[in-house]
Coordinates of C-alpha atoms in Angstrom, one line a residue:
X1 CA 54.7 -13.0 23.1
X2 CA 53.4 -13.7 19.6
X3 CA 51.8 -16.9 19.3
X4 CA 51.7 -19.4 16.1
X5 CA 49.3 -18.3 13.0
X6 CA 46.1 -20.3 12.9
X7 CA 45.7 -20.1 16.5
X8 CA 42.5 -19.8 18.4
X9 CA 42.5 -16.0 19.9
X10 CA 40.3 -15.6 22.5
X11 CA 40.9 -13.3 25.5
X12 CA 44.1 -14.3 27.3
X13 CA 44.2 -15.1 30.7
X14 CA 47.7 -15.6 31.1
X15 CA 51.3 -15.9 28.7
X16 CA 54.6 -16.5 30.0
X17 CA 57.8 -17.8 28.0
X18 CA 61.2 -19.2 28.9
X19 CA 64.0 -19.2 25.8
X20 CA 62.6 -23.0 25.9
X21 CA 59.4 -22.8 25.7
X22 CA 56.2 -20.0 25.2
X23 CA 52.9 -20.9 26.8
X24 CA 49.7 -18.6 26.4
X25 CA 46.1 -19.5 27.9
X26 CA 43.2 -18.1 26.5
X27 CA 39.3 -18.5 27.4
X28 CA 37.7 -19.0 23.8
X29 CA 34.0 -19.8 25.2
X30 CA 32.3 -22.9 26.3
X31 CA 30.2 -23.1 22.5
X32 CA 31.0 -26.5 21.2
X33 CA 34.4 -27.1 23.1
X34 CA 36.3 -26.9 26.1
X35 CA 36.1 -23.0 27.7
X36 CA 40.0 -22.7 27.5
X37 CA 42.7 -23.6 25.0
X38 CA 46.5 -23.5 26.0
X39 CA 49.0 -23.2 22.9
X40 CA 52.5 -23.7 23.5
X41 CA 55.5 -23.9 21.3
X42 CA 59.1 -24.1 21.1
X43 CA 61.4 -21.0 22.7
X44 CA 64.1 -19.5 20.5
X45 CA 66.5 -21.6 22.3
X46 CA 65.4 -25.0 22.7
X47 CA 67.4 -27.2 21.0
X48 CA 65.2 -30.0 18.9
X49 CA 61.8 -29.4 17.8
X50 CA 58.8 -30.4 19.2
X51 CA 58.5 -34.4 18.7
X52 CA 56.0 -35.5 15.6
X53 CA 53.2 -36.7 17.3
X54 CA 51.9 -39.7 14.4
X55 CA 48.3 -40.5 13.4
X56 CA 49.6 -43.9 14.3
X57 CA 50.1 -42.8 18.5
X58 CA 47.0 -40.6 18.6
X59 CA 44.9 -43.5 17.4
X60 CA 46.9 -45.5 21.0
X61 CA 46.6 -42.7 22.9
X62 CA 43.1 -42.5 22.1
X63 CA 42.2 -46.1 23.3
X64 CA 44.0 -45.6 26.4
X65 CA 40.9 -43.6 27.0
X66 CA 38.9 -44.4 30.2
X67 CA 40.5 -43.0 33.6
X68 CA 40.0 -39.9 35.4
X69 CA 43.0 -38.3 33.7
X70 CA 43.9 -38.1 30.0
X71 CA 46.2 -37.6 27.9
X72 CA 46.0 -34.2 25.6
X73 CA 48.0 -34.0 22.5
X74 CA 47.0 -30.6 21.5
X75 CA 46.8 -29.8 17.6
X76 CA 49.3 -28.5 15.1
X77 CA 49.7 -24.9 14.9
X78 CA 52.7 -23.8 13.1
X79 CA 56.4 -24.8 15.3
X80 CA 54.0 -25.6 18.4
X81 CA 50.6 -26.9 19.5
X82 CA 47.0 -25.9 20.7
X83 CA 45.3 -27.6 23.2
X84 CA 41.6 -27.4 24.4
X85 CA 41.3 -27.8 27.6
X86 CA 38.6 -27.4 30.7
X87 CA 40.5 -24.8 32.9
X88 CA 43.0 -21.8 33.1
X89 CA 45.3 -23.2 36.0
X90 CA 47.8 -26.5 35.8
X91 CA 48.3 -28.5 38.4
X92 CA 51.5 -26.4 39.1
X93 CA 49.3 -23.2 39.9
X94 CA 47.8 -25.5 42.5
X95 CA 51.2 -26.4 44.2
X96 CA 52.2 -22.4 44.4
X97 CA 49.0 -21.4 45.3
X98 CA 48.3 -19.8 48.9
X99 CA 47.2 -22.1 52.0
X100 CA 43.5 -21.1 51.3
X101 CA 44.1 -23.0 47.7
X102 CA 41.2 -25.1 47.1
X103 CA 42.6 -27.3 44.7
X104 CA 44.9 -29.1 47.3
X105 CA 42.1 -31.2 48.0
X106 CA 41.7 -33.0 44.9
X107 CA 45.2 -33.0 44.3
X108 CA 46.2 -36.8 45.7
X109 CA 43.3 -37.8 43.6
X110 CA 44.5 -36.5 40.6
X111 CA 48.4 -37.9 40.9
X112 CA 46.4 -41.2 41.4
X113 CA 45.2 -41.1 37.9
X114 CA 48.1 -39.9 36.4
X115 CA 50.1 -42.8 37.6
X116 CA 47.4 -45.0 36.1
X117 CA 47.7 -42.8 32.9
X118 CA 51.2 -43.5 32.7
X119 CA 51.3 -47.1 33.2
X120 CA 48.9 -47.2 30.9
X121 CA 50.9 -45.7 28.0
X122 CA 54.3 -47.1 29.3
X123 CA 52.7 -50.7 28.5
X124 CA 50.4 -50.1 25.9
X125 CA 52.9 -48.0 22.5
X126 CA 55.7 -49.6 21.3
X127 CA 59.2 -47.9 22.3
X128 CA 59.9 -47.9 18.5
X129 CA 57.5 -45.2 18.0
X130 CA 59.3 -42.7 19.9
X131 CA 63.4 -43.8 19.1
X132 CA 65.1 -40.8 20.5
X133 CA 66.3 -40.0 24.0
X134 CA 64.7 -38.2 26.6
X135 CA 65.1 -34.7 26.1
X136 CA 66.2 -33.7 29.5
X137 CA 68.7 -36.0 29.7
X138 CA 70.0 -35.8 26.8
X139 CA 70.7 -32.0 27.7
X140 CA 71.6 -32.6 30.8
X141 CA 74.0 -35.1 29.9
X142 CA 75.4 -32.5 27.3
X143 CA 76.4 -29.7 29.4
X144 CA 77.7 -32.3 32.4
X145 CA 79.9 -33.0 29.5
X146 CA 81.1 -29.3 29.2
X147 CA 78.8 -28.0 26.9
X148 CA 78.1 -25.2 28.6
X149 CA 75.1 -23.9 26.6
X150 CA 73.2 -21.0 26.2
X151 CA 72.0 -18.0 28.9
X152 CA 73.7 -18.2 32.0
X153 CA 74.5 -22.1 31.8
X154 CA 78.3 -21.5 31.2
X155 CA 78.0 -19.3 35.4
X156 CA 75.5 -22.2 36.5
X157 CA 78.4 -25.1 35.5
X158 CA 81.3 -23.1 37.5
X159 CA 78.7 -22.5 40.4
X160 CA 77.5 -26.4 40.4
X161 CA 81.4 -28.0 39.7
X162 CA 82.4 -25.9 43.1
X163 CA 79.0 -27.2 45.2
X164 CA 78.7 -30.6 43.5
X165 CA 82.1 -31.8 43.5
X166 CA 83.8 -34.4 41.1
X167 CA 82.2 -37.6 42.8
X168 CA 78.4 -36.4 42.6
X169 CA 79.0 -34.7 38.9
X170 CA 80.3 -38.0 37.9
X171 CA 77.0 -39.9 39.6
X172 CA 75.0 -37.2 37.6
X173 CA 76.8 -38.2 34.7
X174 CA 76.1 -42.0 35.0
X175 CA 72.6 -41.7 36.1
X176 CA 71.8 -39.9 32.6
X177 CA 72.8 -42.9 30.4
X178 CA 70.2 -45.1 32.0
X179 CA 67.9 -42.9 30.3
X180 CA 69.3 -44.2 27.3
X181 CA 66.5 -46.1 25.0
X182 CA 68.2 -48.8 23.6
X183 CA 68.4 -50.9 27.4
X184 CA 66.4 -54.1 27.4
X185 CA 63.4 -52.4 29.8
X186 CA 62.7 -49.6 27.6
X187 CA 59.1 -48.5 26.9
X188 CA 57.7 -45.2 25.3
X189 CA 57.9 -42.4 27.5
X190 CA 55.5 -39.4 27.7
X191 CA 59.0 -37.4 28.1
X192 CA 59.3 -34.2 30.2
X193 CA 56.2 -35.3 32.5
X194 CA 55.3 -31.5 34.1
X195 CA 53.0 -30.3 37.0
X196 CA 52.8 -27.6 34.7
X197 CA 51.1 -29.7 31.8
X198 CA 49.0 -31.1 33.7
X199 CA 45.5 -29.8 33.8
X200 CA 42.6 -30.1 37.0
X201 CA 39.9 -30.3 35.7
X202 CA 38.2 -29.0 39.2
X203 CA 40.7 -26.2 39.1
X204 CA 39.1 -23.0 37.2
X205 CA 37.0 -25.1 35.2
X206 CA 34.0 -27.3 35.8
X207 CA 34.9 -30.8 36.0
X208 CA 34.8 -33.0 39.1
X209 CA 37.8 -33.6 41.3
X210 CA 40.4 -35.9 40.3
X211 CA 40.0 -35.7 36.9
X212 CA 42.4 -33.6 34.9
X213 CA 43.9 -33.6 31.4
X214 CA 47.8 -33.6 31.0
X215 CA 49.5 -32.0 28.2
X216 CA 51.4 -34.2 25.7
X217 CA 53.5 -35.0 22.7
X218 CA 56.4 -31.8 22.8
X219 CA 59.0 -34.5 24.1
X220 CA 58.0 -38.2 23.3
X221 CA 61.0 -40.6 23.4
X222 CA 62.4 -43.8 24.8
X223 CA 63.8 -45.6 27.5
X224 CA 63.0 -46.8 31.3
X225 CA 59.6 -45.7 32.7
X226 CA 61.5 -44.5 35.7
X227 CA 62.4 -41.5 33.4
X228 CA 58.7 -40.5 33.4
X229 CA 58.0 -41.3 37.1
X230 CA 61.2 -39.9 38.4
X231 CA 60.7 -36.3 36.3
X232 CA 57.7 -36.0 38.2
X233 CA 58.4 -37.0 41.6
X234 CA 61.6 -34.4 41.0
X235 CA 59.3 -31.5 40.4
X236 CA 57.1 -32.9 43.5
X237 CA 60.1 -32.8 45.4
X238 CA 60.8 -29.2 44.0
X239 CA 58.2 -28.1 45.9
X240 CA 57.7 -30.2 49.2
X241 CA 61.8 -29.9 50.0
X242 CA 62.4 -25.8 48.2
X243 CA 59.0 -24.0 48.2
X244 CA 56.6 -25.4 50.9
X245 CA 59.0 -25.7 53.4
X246 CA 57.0 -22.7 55.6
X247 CA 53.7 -24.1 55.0
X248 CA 53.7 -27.8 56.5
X249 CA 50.3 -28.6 55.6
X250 CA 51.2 -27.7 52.3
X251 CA 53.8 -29.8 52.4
X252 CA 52.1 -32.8 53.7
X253 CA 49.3 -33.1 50.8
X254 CA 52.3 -32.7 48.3
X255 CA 53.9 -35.8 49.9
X256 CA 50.6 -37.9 50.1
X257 CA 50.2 -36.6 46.1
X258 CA 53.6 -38.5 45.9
X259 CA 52.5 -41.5 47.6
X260 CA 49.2 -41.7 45.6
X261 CA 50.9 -41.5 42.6
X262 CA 52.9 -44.0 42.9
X263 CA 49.9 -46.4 43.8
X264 CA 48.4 -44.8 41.0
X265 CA 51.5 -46.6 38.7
X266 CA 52.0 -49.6 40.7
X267 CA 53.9 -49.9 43.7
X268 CA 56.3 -52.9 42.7
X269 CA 56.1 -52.7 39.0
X270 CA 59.0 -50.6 38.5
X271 CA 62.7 -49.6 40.3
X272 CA 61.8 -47.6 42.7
X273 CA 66.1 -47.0 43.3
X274 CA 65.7 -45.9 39.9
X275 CA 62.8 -43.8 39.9
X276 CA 64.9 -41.1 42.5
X277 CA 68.1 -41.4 40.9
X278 CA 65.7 -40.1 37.9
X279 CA 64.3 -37.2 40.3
X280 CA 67.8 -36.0 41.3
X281 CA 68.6 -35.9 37.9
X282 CA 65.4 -33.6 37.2
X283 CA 65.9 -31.1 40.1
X284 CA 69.5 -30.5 38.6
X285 CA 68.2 -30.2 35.4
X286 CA 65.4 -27.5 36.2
X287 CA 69.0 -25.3 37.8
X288 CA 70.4 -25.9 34.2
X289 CA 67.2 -24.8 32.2
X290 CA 66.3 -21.8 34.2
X291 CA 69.8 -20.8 34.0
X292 CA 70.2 -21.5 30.2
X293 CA 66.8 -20.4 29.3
X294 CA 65.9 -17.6 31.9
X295 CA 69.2 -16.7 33.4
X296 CA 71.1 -16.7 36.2
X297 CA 69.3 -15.9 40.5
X298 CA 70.9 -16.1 43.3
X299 CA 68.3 -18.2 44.3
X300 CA 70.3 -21.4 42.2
X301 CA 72.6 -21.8 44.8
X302 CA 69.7 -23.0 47.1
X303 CA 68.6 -25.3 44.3
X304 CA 72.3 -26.9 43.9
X305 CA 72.3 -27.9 47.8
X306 CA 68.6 -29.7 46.8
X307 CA 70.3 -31.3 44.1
X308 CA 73.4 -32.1 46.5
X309 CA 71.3 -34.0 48.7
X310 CA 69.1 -35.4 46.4
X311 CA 72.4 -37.0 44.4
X312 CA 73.8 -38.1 48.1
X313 CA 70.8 -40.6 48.6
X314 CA 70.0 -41.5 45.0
X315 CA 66.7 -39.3 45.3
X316 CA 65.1 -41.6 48.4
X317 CA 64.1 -38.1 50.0
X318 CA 61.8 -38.2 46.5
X319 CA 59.7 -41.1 46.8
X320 CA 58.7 -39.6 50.0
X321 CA 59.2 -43.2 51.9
X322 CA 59.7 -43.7 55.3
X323 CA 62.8 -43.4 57.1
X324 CA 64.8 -41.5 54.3
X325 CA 67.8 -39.7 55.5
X326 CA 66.7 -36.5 54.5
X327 CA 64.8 -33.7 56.1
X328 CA 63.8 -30.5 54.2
X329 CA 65.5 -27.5 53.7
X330 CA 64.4 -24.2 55.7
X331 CA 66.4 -21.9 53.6

């Protein structure tokens, strides 16, 4: 992987790219700055640009300054970004790390601050300073349409019409132009919230527990703050419902991350009906991407029947509340 010119070197600790996006973490030293700095930038396939992040929003971002978890817009370095940042491992790391993984424990903690970061910026920018759609939606939305794409989307759209059926595609379809940004509850949206942007700070670094940075500014856009809450809870669900099914205590400090989240936001302040039909629409959008931008695993067809079930109750199995019709996978 080459990364952009002007870049901080350092000795790299890790580097992994999709045909959507490149990531490489080096440690640069702890003289003057933070010990690690992540630079990311756009994959040869991604479709739009990074969004321009304006001297206008870093000066907001900046007073939004204050919680346990912050946002991190990185620095300009050529197509993509650089980010100092306090350790080597996202929050992501944490959630595919083995059962001895100390980070679990400061995990709930952190979601709590993220939700508190996010209501922050949902009602503190302007929507106007981010006027495009979601990214993820808008992609999503795209190859619904039959836009098949690149990689192995064109297999993945045959493979999902056959699982999905006409009624749930068509549900898919609607749920994406909520995410549209010119509805009356629009706010601006972080865009493309990721456990893997999101940085502990306790997690191969040296800061306390539940404070963390989260990565920023690549997809900025508009429209309801469910988008942003929903994209996560999908990738929580990712995990507690596909990947931690065999590890129940895993499992559990996923869902109470979910749960502290969401009190982190504001339990009440936004549609929580909403918020899963957003999650669905994230867990069937992660099948499209690592089809189009990695290629196609058999493994996909396990991820359609998440999505399936996610679609049949409008994501409730998500928000990880009581008495939701769901029950995780085991395959």
């Amino acid at each position: 992987m080459t990364a952009p010119t002007g870049t901080p070197e350092g000795t790299v600790r890790a580097a992994f790219a999709t045909g959507y996006l490149a990531t490489r973490i080096a440690a640069v030293g702890p003289e003057g700055g933070e010990p690690y700095v992540w630079v990311r930038f756009p994959g040869p396939r991604r479709p739009r640009p990074f969004s321009p992040v304006t001297p206008a929003i870093r000066e907001a971002v900046a007073g939004l300054s204050g919680g346990p978890v912050v946002l991190n817009l990185g620095v300009p370095a050529g197509a993509g970004r650089s980010y100092p940042a306090g350790a080597d491992r996202s929050a992501g790391h944490v959630l595919a790390g083995g059962p001895d993984n100390a980070g679990w424990h400061g995990l709930s903690q952190l979601m709590y601050g993220v939700g508190q970061l996010l209501h922050r910026l949902h009602t503190a920018l302007p929507k106007a300073w981010a006027a495009r759609e979601p990214a993820g939606a808008a992609r999503l939305s795209l190859w619904l349409d039959g836009e098949k794409g690149p990689g192995a989307g064109p297999a993945l759209h045959t493979a999902a019409r056959a699982r999905l059926g006409p009624e749930r595609w068509e549900r898919a379809r609607t749920w994406c132009e909520e995410a549209v940004p010119d509805r009356a509850n629009a706010v601006f949206l972080c865009g493309g919230v990721s456990m893997g942007s999101l940085i502990p700070a306790a997690v191969g670094g040296a800061g306390a527990p539940g404070h963390g940075t989260l990565l920023a500014g690549e997809e900025f856009a508009a429209g309801p703050p469910e988008y942003d809450i929903g994209w996560l809870l999908g990738e929580l669900a990712e995990f507690r419902l596909r990947h931690l099914t065999a590890r129940p205590e895993a499992s559990s400090h996923c869902a109470h991350a979910v749960r502290q989240f969401l009190a982190g936001y504001g339990t009440g302040s936004f549609d929580a009906a909403r918020a899963g039909r957003m999650a669905a629409l994230r867990v069937l959008t992660h099948a499209h991407d690592f089809a189009a931008y990695v290629g196609w695993a058999d493994d996909l067809r396990h991820h359609l029947d998440l999505a399936a079930d996610l679609i049949d109750t409008e994501g409730a199995a998500a928000l990880c509340a009581d008495g939701h019709p769901m029950t995780p996978r085991t395959t």
